Amino acid sequence: MDTTKGKKTLNQELWLLLITVLAMFVVTFVVSSAFISQKERYDYEIRESETMINGVSGSISSSIGTLKNLSRLVMLNDAAVKFLRAKEYTVGDINDARYGVMDVMNATSNLDSIFIFRNDGGYMNTGKGRYIVDFELMEDYPWRNNILKERGGAIIMVNAGGAITRRNEETIITIARAIYDINSQKLTGILLMNFSTSMLDEAINSQGDKNLCIVTSDGEYLSGDEGMCGYFATEFLTDTIVHKMVDINGEKVMISGYQIPDTPLVVMSFTDSNINVMSNTTMYAMLSMVLVFIIAMILAANFITRNITKPIADLTGAIELTKKSGYLEKLNVKVPDNEIGTLSDSYNGMVDHVNQLFGELIEKEKSVQRAEMDALHEQIKPHFLYNTLETIGYMALSDGADDVHEALETLGSFYRNFLSKGEHDIPLSREISIIKDYLAIQKLRYGDVINDEYDIADNVLDWQIPKLILQPVVENSIYHGIRLKGEEGLIKITGYEEDGDLHLIVYDSGLGMEQDVIDKMLSTEPKDDKMEKEHSDVAKHLLSGFGLRGTIERVRYFCGRDDVVKIRSEVGEYAEIEFIIPSRHN
C-alpha cells in the first residue's frame, strides 16, 4: 500500500478545509455582527424582564407563604376551634373567635379580612369593610370541591372564587383552606383569608420600575401599569416566563408574562429596547479575535499535519499490512506519545483480548461438547443397558415374543434418535420422540407408576433446540421425584411459542425441591462442594451430578443468556422446569 499518497491526500483535504473555513468565517463575520448585536439586545431584554418578573413573583410568593403560615395559626386558635366544634354556638362564641383570630391578624398589615364558615352554614368574619357573601355559590359542589380536594392544603383565589366581594368592588385575593379537627380529622369548616391588592403594589414598587403589571388569569387588572392589560395573552398562563414581541406605535416591544405557581396571578413586564448593548470597543475586540483565529487556524493545521494526519496514515498502513497477512497481530509502528499512541496501545491490547476470547470460546465449546458426551454416556453406560435388557428378558419369559419384539423396537428407536447422527441441534419433534421412547423403556421397569402427557403446539415441532435438554430433566423427575415419592406420578411435557420465544416445561408430581437447592441450581457461580454436603442425599445428587445442572449450563450457553431457565417447586407436591429458547435460534 502506498502510504505516502494517502498522507498527501489527507493533508490536501486539511488545507482545503482550512481555506474554506476562513473564507466562510470572513464572509459571515459582517453578517453575524449585526445579528449578534440584535441578539445581545434581545437577550438583554429577556434578562431585564426576567429579573423584574422574578423579583415581583418572589416577593408575592414570600408574602403569600407568610399568610399561609398565619392561616395555620388561625386554624389552631383555641377560640376558633371551640367555635367550629360547638354543636350550638352563641354570639359570644362568635365574638371570642373573632377576637382570637384578630390577634393573629395583627402580625401583618396585608390582611383585609378572615372568614371562618362552619359546616352548618354559620360563620364569623373580621372584615374591616362590608362584604357580600354568595352562600348559594359556596354550597355548589364545584366551589367546595375545589377547596376540599386539597385535604387542608391552601389554594389562592380572586374574590374567594366569586363567593366574597367587597361592596366598593375592590378586588381581594383569598387564601382558602378546609379545616379538619386535629383529633378526629373530620371536616369542621372552611377558612377564607383575604388580602388587598396593596400587597401587590408593594411588590411592584420594590422593583423601582413602572413597566410592570399584575393581572388575574382572566386578564383582569390588579396592580401596576393598567395600560399593559390590553397585551395580556393566554400564553402567559404557564410556570415559565414567556416573551412576546408586539407592535406599539410602530415599534417592536417585548412583553413578557408569567403565572405565579399555584396562584391565579400573572405578572407582566414591558422592556425598553432602545438601548445599545454592543459598544465600539466590543466590535474592535471581535475583529481582534478574528485575526487571532486566522493565525491560530494556520498553526493548528501545521500541528494537526505533524501530530495527527501523518501518524494516522502510518497506523492505517500498518493495519492494512496486518490484514493482508491473515493473522491478528500487534502493530509495530512508531507514533507520538499522545492519543494516537494510546489508540495504538488500545489496538494492541484489543488484539491480545480478542485472542484470549478466541481461546476461551474454544475451551467453552469443548466444555459443551464434553457435556453432550456426558449426556450420551449417562444413557449408553452399562447399568442402563443391563436394566433394560434384564427387563426385556423377563418379558420374554413371562409375556411372549411379541412384547419382547416391541420392547427391542422401542430400545432401538430410543438410541437411534438419541445419537442423532452426531448432530448438536435437533428439531423439537425428535427430542419429544426421545422422551417418549425413554419413558416407554422406563415403564417396562416401573409399570403403571409413571404416567406421561404431552401438550406440544404444532407450530413449534420444527424448532431447533440443543440435543438432549429434556431427557436429563425427565430422568431427574423419575429418579429424584416420582420414584422416591413411592406413589403413582405424572410427567407432563409442554411446548408453546410466546412473544417469539419457545417455552418448554417439564412438570412432575414428585417430591419437588427445596428453595435453597433451586437457588444453587440456578446460580451462575461455580459449585461449592462444601455447601452441598449440608443438603440431603437427593439434593447432593441434584447439585453435584451432571443431569439437571449440566443441562442448565448447556441451555444458557446455547441461548447466550443466563435468564432462560426457571424452576418452580413445592416440596412434596411437584417440580416444574421451564426453558425459554429465544427466537433467533429458530
Coordinates of C-alpha atoms in Angstrom, one line a residue:
M1 CA 0.0 0.0 0.0
D2 CA 1.3 3.5 -0.9
T3 CA 1.0 5.3 2.4
T4 CA 2.7 8.5 1.1
K5 CA -0.1 9.0 -1.4
G6 CA -2.7 8.6 1.3
K7 CA -0.9 11.1 3.6
K8 CA -0.7 13.7 0.9
T9 CA -4.4 13.4 0.1
L10 CA -5.2 13.9 3.8
N11 CA -3.1 17.0 4.0
Q12 CA -4.6 18.4 0.9
E13 CA -8.1 17.9 2.4
L14 CA -7.0 19.5 5.6
W15 CA -5.6 22.7 3.9
L16 CA -8.7 22.9 1.7
L17 CA -10.9 22.7 4.7
L18 CA -8.8 25.4 6.4
I19 CA -9.2 27.8 3.4
T20 CA -12.9 27.1 3.2
V21 CA -13.4 27.8 6.9
L22 CA -11.5 31.0 6.8
A23 CA -13.5 32.2 3.8
M24 CA -16.8 31.4 5.4
F25 CA -15.7 33.0 8.6
V26 CA -14.8 36.3 6.9
V27 CA -18.0 36.4 4.9
T28 CA -20.2 35.6 7.8
F29 CA -18.5 37.9 10.2
V30 CA -20.0 41.1 8.8
V31 CA -23.5 39.5 8.7
S32 CA -23.1 37.9 12.2
S33 CA -22.0 41.2 13.8
A34 CA -25.4 42.7 13.1
F35 CA -27.1 39.5 14.2
I36 CA -25.1 39.4 17.4
S37 CA -25.9 43.0 18.2
Q38 CA -29.6 42.3 17.8
K39 CA -29.3 39.0 19.7
E40 CA -27.5 40.8 22.6
R41 CA -30.2 43.3 22.7
Y42 CA -32.9 40.6 22.8
D43 CA -31.0 38.7 25.5
Y44 CA -30.6 41.9 27.5
E45 CA -34.4 42.5 27.3
I46 CA -35.1 38.9 28.4
R47 CA -32.7 39.2 31.3
E48 CA -34.2 42.5 32.4
S49 CA -37.8 41.2 32.1
E50 CA -37.0 38.0 33.9
T51 CA -35.2 39.9 36.7
M52 CA -38.2 42.2 37.2
I53 CA -40.8 39.4 36.9
N54 CA -38.8 37.0 39.2
G55 CA -38.4 39.8 41.7
V56 CA -42.1 40.6 41.8
S57 CA -43.2 37.0 41.8
G58 CA -40.6 36.1 44.5
S59 CA -41.9 38.9 46.7
I60 CA -45.5 37.9 46.2
S61 CA -44.8 34.2 46.8
S62 CA -42.9 35.1 50.0
S63 CA -45.8 37.2 51.3
I64 CA -48.3 34.5 50.4
G65 CA -46.1 32.0 52.1
T66 CA -46.2 34.1 55.3
L67 CA -50.0 34.4 55.1
K68 CA -50.3 30.6 54.6
N69 CA -48.4 30.1 57.8
L70 CA -50.7 32.6 59.5
S71 CA -53.7 30.6 58.2
R72 CA -52.4 27.6 60.1
L73 CA -52.3 29.6 63.3
V74 CA -55.8 30.7 62.7
M75 CA -57.0 27.1 62.3
L76 CA -55.3 26.2 65.6
N77 CA -56.6 29.2 67.5
D78 CA -58.4 27.9 70.6
A79 CA -61.4 30.3 70.2
A80 CA -61.8 29.4 66.5
V81 CA -61.5 25.7 67.3
K82 CA -64.1 26.0 70.0
F83 CA -66.4 27.9 67.6
L84 CA -66.1 25.1 65.0
R85 CA -66.6 22.2 67.4
A86 CA -69.6 23.6 69.2
K87 CA -72.8 21.8 68.4
E88 CA -74.7 25.1 69.3
Y89 CA -73.0 28.4 69.5
T90 CA -73.8 31.9 70.8
V91 CA -72.9 35.4 69.7
G92 CA -70.3 35.3 72.5
D93 CA -68.7 32.3 70.8
I94 CA -68.6 34.2 67.5
N95 CA -67.0 37.3 69.2
D96 CA -64.5 35.1 71.1
A97 CA -63.5 33.5 67.8
R98 CA -63.3 36.9 66.1
Y99 CA -61.0 38.4 68.8
G100 CA -58.8 35.3 68.8
V101 CA -58.4 35.5 65.1
M102 CA -57.7 39.2 65.2
D103 CA -54.7 38.6 67.4
V104 CA -53.3 36.6 64.6
M105 CA -54.2 39.3 62.0
N106 CA -52.1 41.9 64.0
A107 CA -49.0 40.0 62.9
T108 CA -49.3 41.5 59.3
S109 CA -50.8 44.6 57.7
N110 CA -51.7 43.0 54.5
L111 CA -54.7 41.0 55.7
D112 CA -58.0 42.6 54.8
S113 CA -60.4 40.1 56.5
I114 CA -60.8 36.5 57.7
F115 CA -63.9 34.4 57.3
I116 CA -64.5 31.0 59.1
F117 CA -67.5 29.0 57.9
R118 CA -69.0 26.1 59.9
N119 CA -70.4 23.0 58.2
D120 CA -73.9 24.1 59.2
G121 CA -73.7 27.4 57.4
G122 CA -72.8 29.6 60.4
Y123 CA -69.7 31.8 60.1
M124 CA -67.7 34.6 61.6
N125 CA -65.6 37.3 60.0
T126 CA -63.2 40.0 61.0
G127 CA -63.7 42.2 57.9
K128 CA -62.6 45.8 58.0
G129 CA -65.3 46.7 55.5
R130 CA -68.6 45.4 54.4
Y131 CA -68.8 42.3 52.2
I132 CA -71.3 40.4 50.1
V133 CA -71.3 36.6 50.6
D134 CA -72.7 34.4 47.9
F135 CA -73.9 31.4 50.1
E136 CA -75.6 29.8 47.2
L137 CA -72.3 29.6 45.2
M138 CA -70.5 28.2 48.3
E139 CA -72.9 25.4 48.5
D140 CA -72.3 24.3 44.9
Y141 CA -70.2 21.2 44.6
P142 CA -67.5 22.7 42.2
W143 CA -66.7 25.6 44.5
R144 CA -66.5 23.4 47.7
N145 CA -64.7 20.5 45.9
N146 CA -62.0 22.9 44.6
I147 CA -61.1 23.6 48.3
L148 CA -61.8 20.1 49.8
K149 CA -59.7 18.2 47.3
E150 CA -56.6 19.8 48.7
R151 CA -57.2 18.0 52.0
G152 CA -56.3 21.0 54.2
G153 CA -53.8 22.5 51.7
A154 CA -54.1 26.2 50.8
I155 CA -55.4 27.4 47.4
I156 CA -55.3 31.0 46.1
M157 CA -58.4 32.6 44.5
V158 CA -59.6 36.0 43.4
N159 CA -62.5 37.3 45.4
A160 CA -62.8 33.8 47.0
G161 CA -63.7 32.4 43.7
G162 CA -66.7 34.7 43.4
A163 CA -68.1 33.8 46.8
I164 CA -67.0 37.0 48.6
T165 CA -66.8 40.5 47.1
R166 CA -66.3 43.9 48.7
R167 CA -69.2 46.4 48.3
N168 CA -66.8 49.0 47.0
E169 CA -65.9 46.5 44.3
E170 CA -62.2 46.5 45.2
T171 CA -60.5 43.2 44.3
I172 CA -59.3 40.9 47.1
I173 CA -57.0 37.9 46.9
T174 CA -58.2 34.9 49.0
I175 CA -56.3 32.1 50.7
A176 CA -58.8 29.2 51.2
R177 CA -58.3 26.1 53.3
A178 CA -60.5 23.2 54.5
I179 CA -60.3 23.0 58.3
Y180 CA -60.1 19.5 59.9
D181 CA -60.4 18.7 63.6
I182 CA -57.0 18.0 64.9
N183 CA -58.2 15.0 67.0
S184 CA -60.9 13.3 64.8
Q185 CA -59.6 14.6 61.4
K186 CA -63.2 15.3 60.4
L187 CA -64.1 18.4 58.3
T188 CA -65.2 21.2 60.6
G189 CA -65.3 24.2 58.3
I190 CA -63.7 26.4 55.7
L191 CA -61.2 29.2 56.2
L192 CA -61.0 32.2 53.8
M193 CA -58.2 34.8 54.4
N194 CA -58.5 37.9 52.2
F195 CA -55.8 40.4 51.5
S196 CA -56.0 43.5 49.4
T197 CA -54.0 44.4 46.2
S198 CA -51.8 46.7 48.3
M199 CA -49.5 43.8 48.8
L200 CA -49.2 43.5 45.0
D201 CA -48.4 47.2 44.8
E202 CA -45.6 46.8 47.4
A203 CA -44.1 44.0 45.3
I204 CA -44.1 46.2 42.2
N205 CA -42.7 49.2 44.0
S206 CA -39.9 47.1 45.4
Q207 CA -38.5 46.8 41.8
G208 CA -38.5 50.5 41.3
D209 CA -39.9 50.1 37.8
K210 CA -43.3 51.2 36.4
N211 CA -43.2 48.9 33.4
L212 CA -44.9 46.1 35.4
C213 CA -48.5 44.9 35.7
I214 CA -50.3 42.2 37.6
V215 CA -53.5 40.7 36.3
T216 CA -55.6 37.7 37.1
S217 CA -55.6 34.5 34.9
D218 CA -58.6 36.0 33.1
G219 CA -56.7 39.2 32.3
E220 CA -58.5 41.3 35.0
Y221 CA -56.3 44.3 36.2
L222 CA -55.0 44.0 39.8
S223 CA -51.9 46.3 40.2
G224 CA -49.2 48.2 38.3
D225 CA -49.4 49.8 34.8
E226 CA -53.1 49.3 33.8
G227 CA -52.3 50.1 30.2
M228 CA -50.5 46.9 29.8
C229 CA -53.7 44.8 30.4
G230 CA -54.5 45.1 26.8
Y231 CA -51.5 42.9 25.9
F232 CA -52.5 40.0 28.1
A233 CA -52.3 36.7 26.3
T234 CA -53.2 33.1 27.3
E235 CA -49.6 32.1 26.5
F236 CA -48.6 33.8 29.8
L237 CA -50.6 31.1 31.8
T238 CA -47.5 29.0 32.4
D239 CA -45.0 28.5 35.1
T240 CA -42.1 29.6 32.8
I241 CA -41.6 33.2 31.6
V242 CA -43.0 33.7 28.1
H243 CA -41.7 36.6 25.9
K244 CA -43.7 38.1 23.0
M245 CA -42.8 40.9 20.5
V246 CA -45.7 43.3 20.0
D247 CA -46.1 46.4 17.9
I248 CA -46.6 49.6 19.9
N249 CA -46.8 52.8 18.0
G250 CA -44.8 51.3 15.1
E251 CA -42.0 49.9 17.3
K252 CA -41.4 46.3 18.3
V253 CA -41.6 46.0 22.0
M254 CA -41.1 42.9 24.2
I255 CA -43.9 42.0 26.5
S256 CA -43.1 39.2 29.0
G257 CA -45.6 37.3 31.2
Y258 CA -45.6 34.6 33.8
Q259 CA -48.2 33.0 36.1
I260 CA -47.0 32.7 39.7
P261 CA -47.2 29.0 40.6
D262 CA -50.3 27.8 42.5
T263 CA -51.9 31.2 42.1
P264 CA -54.3 32.9 39.6
L265 CA -51.8 35.9 39.5
V266 CA -50.0 36.8 36.2
V267 CA -47.0 39.2 36.2
M268 CA -46.4 41.1 33.0
S269 CA -43.5 43.4 32.1
F270 CA -42.6 45.8 29.3
T271 CA -38.9 46.1 28.4
D272 CA -37.4 49.2 26.7
S273 CA -35.5 48.0 23.6
N274 CA -34.0 51.5 22.8
I275 CA -30.6 50.7 24.2
N276 CA -27.3 49.9 22.5
V277 CA -25.8 46.8 24.2
M278 CA -22.7 46.5 21.9
S279 CA -20.1 49.2 22.0
N280 CA -17.3 50.1 19.6
T281 CA -14.9 48.6 22.0
T282 CA -16.7 45.3 21.7
M283 CA -16.6 45.5 17.9
Y284 CA -12.8 46.1 17.9
A285 CA -12.4 43.2 20.3
M286 CA -14.3 40.9 17.9
L287 CA -12.1 42.0 15.0
S288 CA -9.0 41.2 17.0
M289 CA -10.4 37.8 17.8
V290 CA -10.9 37.1 14.1
L291 CA -7.3 37.9 13.4
V292 CA -6.2 35.7 16.3
F293 CA -8.5 33.0 15.0
I294 CA -6.9 33.0 11.5
I295 CA -3.4 32.8 12.9
A296 CA -4.5 30.0 15.3
M297 CA -6.1 28.1 12.4
I298 CA -2.8 28.1 10.4
L299 CA -0.8 27.0 13.4
A300 CA -3.4 24.3 14.2
A301 CA -3.2 23.0 10.7
N302 CA 0.6 22.6 10.9
F303 CA 0.2 20.9 14.3
I304 CA -2.5 18.5 13.0
T305 CA -0.4 17.5 10.0
R306 CA 2.6 16.7 12.1
N307 CA 0.9 15.0 15.1
I308 CA -2.3 13.6 13.7
T309 CA -2.7 13.1 10.0
K310 CA 0.8 11.6 9.4
P311 CA 0.7 9.2 12.4
I312 CA -2.9 8.1 11.4
A313 CA -1.7 7.4 7.9
D314 CA 1.2 5.3 9.3
L315 CA -1.2 3.4 11.6
T316 CA -3.6 2.8 8.7
G317 CA -0.8 1.4 6.6
A318 CA 0.3 -0.9 9.4
I319 CA -3.2 -2.2 10.0
E320 CA -3.7 -2.8 6.3
L321 CA -0.5 -4.9 6.2
T322 CA -1.7 -6.9 9.2
K323 CA -5.0 -7.6 7.5
K324 CA -3.3 -8.8 4.3
S325 CA -1.1 -11.2 6.4
G326 CA -4.2 -13.1 7.5
Y327 CA -3.1 -13.0 11.2
L328 CA -4.3 -10.9 14.1
E329 CA -1.0 -9.4 15.3
K330 CA 0.1 -6.4 17.2
L331 CA 1.2 -3.2 15.4
N332 CA 4.8 -2.3 15.4
V333 CA 4.8 1.3 14.2
K334 CA 6.3 4.5 15.8
V335 CA 3.6 7.0 16.7
P336 CA 3.6 10.1 19.0
D337 CA 3.2 9.6 22.8
N338 CA -0.3 11.1 22.8
E339 CA -3.9 10.0 22.0
I340 CA -2.6 8.4 18.8
G341 CA -0.2 6.4 20.8
T342 CA -3.0 5.5 23.2
L343 CA -5.0 4.4 20.1
S344 CA -2.1 2.1 19.0
D345 CA -1.8 0.7 22.5
S346 CA -5.5 0.1 22.7
Y347 CA -5.5 -1.7 19.4
N348 CA -2.6 -3.9 20.6
G349 CA -4.5 -4.5 23.8
M350 CA -7.6 -5.4 21.9
V351 CA -5.6 -7.9 19.8
D352 CA -4.5 -9.6 23.0
H353 CA -8.0 -9.6 24.4
V354 CA -9.6 -11.0 21.2
N355 CA -7.0 -13.7 21.0
Q356 CA -7.8 -14.5 24.7
L357 CA -11.5 -14.6 23.9
F358 CA -10.9 -16.9 21.0
G359 CA -9.1 -19.3 23.3
E360 CA -11.9 -19.1 25.9
L361 CA -14.5 -19.6 23.3
I362 CA -12.7 -22.7 22.0
E363 CA -12.5 -24.0 25.6
K364 CA -16.1 -23.3 26.2
E365 CA -17.1 -25.1 23.0
K366 CA -15.1 -28.1 24.1
S367 CA -16.8 -27.9 27.5
V368 CA -20.2 -28.0 25.9
Q369 CA -19.2 -30.9 23.7
R370 CA -17.9 -32.8 26.8
A371 CA -21.3 -32.1 28.5
E372 CA -23.1 -33.6 25.5
M373 CA -20.8 -36.6 25.6
D374 CA -21.6 -37.0 29.3
A375 CA -25.3 -37.0 28.4
L376 CA -24.7 -39.7 25.9
H377 CA -22.6 -41.7 28.4
E378 CA -25.3 -41.4 31.0
Q379 CA -27.6 -43.5 28.8
I380 CA -25.1 -45.7 27.0
K381 CA -23.3 -46.7 30.2
P382 CA -23.8 -50.4 31.2
H383 CA -26.2 -50.1 34.0
F384 CA -28.9 -48.6 31.8
L385 CA -28.5 -51.2 29.2
Y386 CA -28.3 -54.0 31.8
N387 CA -31.5 -52.9 33.5
T388 CA -33.3 -52.5 30.1
L389 CA -32.1 -55.9 28.8
E390 CA -32.9 -57.6 32.1
T391 CA -36.5 -56.2 31.9
I392 CA -36.8 -57.4 28.2
G393 CA -35.5 -60.9 29.3
Y394 CA -38.1 -61.1 32.0
M395 CA -40.8 -60.1 29.4
A396 CA -39.5 -62.9 27.1
L397 CA -40.2 -65.4 29.8
S398 CA -43.5 -64.1 31.0
D399 CA -45.2 -62.2 28.2
G400 CA -44.1 -63.8 24.9
A401 CA -42.1 -62.8 21.8
D402 CA -44.5 -60.0 20.6
D403 CA -43.9 -57.9 23.7
V404 CA -40.1 -58.6 23.5
H405 CA -40.1 -57.5 19.9
E406 CA -41.9 -54.3 20.8
A407 CA -39.5 -53.6 23.7
L408 CA -36.5 -54.1 21.4
E409 CA -38.0 -51.8 18.8
T410 CA -38.5 -49.1 21.4
L411 CA -34.9 -49.5 22.7
G412 CA -33.6 -49.3 19.1
S413 CA -35.7 -46.2 18.3
F414 CA -34.5 -44.6 21.5
Y415 CA -30.8 -45.0 20.7
R416 CA -31.3 -44.1 17.0
N417 CA -32.9 -40.8 18.0
F418 CA -30.7 -40.4 21.0
L419 CA -27.5 -40.5 18.9
S420 CA -29.0 -38.3 16.2
K421 CA -26.1 -38.9 13.8
G422 CA -23.8 -36.7 15.9
E423 CA -25.9 -33.5 15.5
H424 CA -25.7 -30.8 18.1
D425 CA -29.1 -29.2 17.4
I426 CA -32.2 -31.2 16.5
P427 CA -35.9 -30.4 15.9
L428 CA -38.2 -30.4 19.0
S429 CA -40.2 -33.2 17.4
R430 CA -37.2 -35.5 17.6
E431 CA -36.4 -34.6 21.2
I432 CA -40.0 -35.5 22.1
S433 CA -39.6 -38.8 20.3
I434 CA -36.5 -39.5 22.5
I435 CA -38.6 -38.7 25.6
K436 CA -41.5 -40.9 24.6
D437 CA -39.1 -43.9 23.8
Y438 CA -37.2 -43.3 27.1
L439 CA -40.4 -43.2 29.1
A440 CA -41.7 -46.3 27.3
I441 CA -38.5 -48.2 28.4
Q442 CA -38.8 -46.9 31.9
K443 CA -42.4 -48.1 32.1
L444 CA -41.1 -51.6 31.4
R445 CA -39.4 -51.4 34.7
Y446 CA -41.8 -49.4 36.8
G447 CA -45.1 -50.3 35.2
D448 CA -48.1 -48.0 35.8
V449 CA -46.2 -45.9 38.4
I450 CA -45.2 -43.4 35.6
N451 CA -47.8 -41.6 33.5
D452 CA -46.8 -39.1 30.8
E453 CA -48.7 -36.4 29.0
Y454 CA -47.7 -34.1 26.1
D455 CA -49.1 -30.7 25.2
I456 CA -46.9 -29.5 22.2
A457 CA -48.2 -26.8 19.9
D458 CA -47.9 -27.8 16.2
N459 CA -46.1 -24.6 15.2
V460 CA -43.0 -25.4 17.5
L461 CA -42.4 -29.0 16.4
D462 CA -39.7 -27.9 13.9
W463 CA -38.0 -25.5 16.3
Q464 CA -34.3 -26.3 16.6
I465 CA -33.1 -26.9 20.1
P466 CA -29.9 -28.3 21.7
K467 CA -30.0 -32.1 21.7
L468 CA -30.8 -33.9 25.0
I469 CA -32.0 -31.0 27.1
L470 CA -35.4 -32.6 28.0
Q471 CA -34.2 -36.2 28.6
P472 CA -31.9 -35.5 31.6
V473 CA -34.7 -33.4 33.1
V474 CA -37.2 -36.3 32.7
E475 CA -34.7 -38.7 34.1
N476 CA -34.3 -36.4 37.1
S477 CA -38.1 -36.4 37.5
I478 CA -38.2 -40.2 37.7
Y479 CA -35.2 -41.0 39.9
H480 CA -35.4 -38.0 42.3
G481 CA -39.0 -37.2 42.2
I482 CA -41.7 -39.8 41.4
R483 CA -39.7 -43.0 42.3
L484 CA -38.7 -41.7 45.8
K485 CA -42.2 -40.5 46.5
G486 CA -43.4 -44.1 46.3
E487 CA -46.7 -43.5 44.5
E488 CA -48.1 -43.1 41.0
G489 CA -46.8 -40.0 39.4
L490 CA -47.3 -37.8 36.3
I491 CA -44.7 -36.3 33.9
K492 CA -46.1 -33.7 31.6
I493 CA -44.1 -32.0 28.7
T494 CA -45.5 -28.7 27.4
G495 CA -44.2 -26.6 24.5
Y496 CA -45.6 -23.4 23.0
E497 CA -44.5 -20.1 21.4
E498 CA -44.9 -16.8 23.2
D499 CA -43.6 -13.4 22.1
G500 CA -41.5 -15.2 19.5
D501 CA -39.8 -17.4 22.1
L502 CA -40.1 -21.2 22.6
H503 CA -41.2 -22.2 26.1
L504 CA -40.5 -25.8 27.1
I505 CA -41.9 -27.0 30.5
V506 CA -41.2 -30.4 32.2
Y507 CA -43.6 -31.0 35.1
D508 CA -43.5 -33.9 37.6
S509 CA -45.7 -34.7 40.6
G510 CA -42.7 -36.0 42.6
L511 CA -41.0 -34.9 45.8
G512 CA -40.1 -31.4 44.5
M513 CA -37.1 -29.3 45.5
E514 CA -36.3 -27.0 48.4
Q515 CA -35.8 -23.3 47.6
D516 CA -32.1 -23.2 48.6
V517 CA -31.5 -26.1 46.2
I518 CA -33.3 -24.3 43.4
D519 CA -31.3 -21.1 44.1
K520 CA -28.0 -23.0 43.9
M521 CA -29.2 -24.9 40.8
L522 CA -29.8 -21.6 39.0
S523 CA -26.7 -19.9 40.3
T524 CA -24.1 -18.9 37.8
E525 CA -21.3 -19.2 40.5
P526 CA -19.0 -22.3 40.5
K527 CA -20.2 -25.3 42.5
D528 CA -19.4 -25.1 46.2
D529 CA -18.8 -28.7 47.3
K530 CA -18.6 -27.8 51.0
M531 CA -22.0 -26.2 51.0
E532 CA -23.5 -29.1 49.0
K533 CA -22.5 -31.5 51.8
E534 CA -25.0 -29.8 54.1
H535 CA -28.0 -31.0 52.0
S536 CA -29.9 -34.3 51.8
D537 CA -28.7 -37.1 49.6
V538 CA -31.2 -36.2 46.9
A539 CA -30.2 -32.5 47.0
K540 CA -26.5 -33.5 46.9
H541 CA -27.0 -35.6 43.7
L542 CA -29.0 -32.8 42.1
L543 CA -26.3 -30.2 42.8
S544 CA -23.2 -32.4 42.1
G545 CA -24.3 -34.7 39.3
F546 CA -24.4 -33.9 35.5
G547 CA -28.2 -34.2 34.9
L548 CA -30.2 -31.0 35.6
R549 CA -27.3 -28.7 36.4
G550 CA -25.3 -29.6 33.3
T551 CA -28.4 -29.2 31.2
I552 CA -29.0 -25.7 32.6
E553 CA -25.4 -24.8 31.6
R554 CA -25.9 -26.1 28.1
V555 CA -29.1 -24.2 27.6
R556 CA -27.6 -20.9 28.8
Y557 CA -24.6 -21.4 26.5
F558 CA -26.9 -22.1 23.6
C559 CA -29.0 -19.0 24.2
G560 CA -26.1 -16.8 25.2
R561 CA -28.0 -15.6 28.3
D562 CA -28.5 -16.6 32.0
D563 CA -32.2 -15.8 32.4
V564 CA -33.6 -18.6 30.2
V565 CA -34.2 -21.2 32.9
K566 CA -36.9 -21.1 35.6
I567 CA -37.6 -23.6 38.3
R568 CA -40.9 -23.7 40.3
S569 CA -41.5 -26.3 43.0
E570 CA -43.4 -27.1 46.2
V571 CA -41.8 -29.7 48.4
G572 CA -43.7 -32.9 48.5
E573 CA -46.1 -31.8 45.7
Y574 CA -44.4 -31.1 42.3
A575 CA -41.4 -29.7 40.4
E576 CA -41.5 -27.7 37.2
I577 CA -38.5 -26.8 35.0
E578 CA -39.0 -24.2 32.2
F579 CA -36.6 -23.5 29.3
I580 CA -37.1 -20.3 27.3
I581 CA -35.3 -20.5 23.8
P582 CA -35.1 -17.1 22.1
S583 CA -36.5 -16.8 18.6
R584 CA -33.1 -16.1 17.0
H585 CA -32.3 -19.8 17.5
N586 CA -35.3 -20.9 15.5

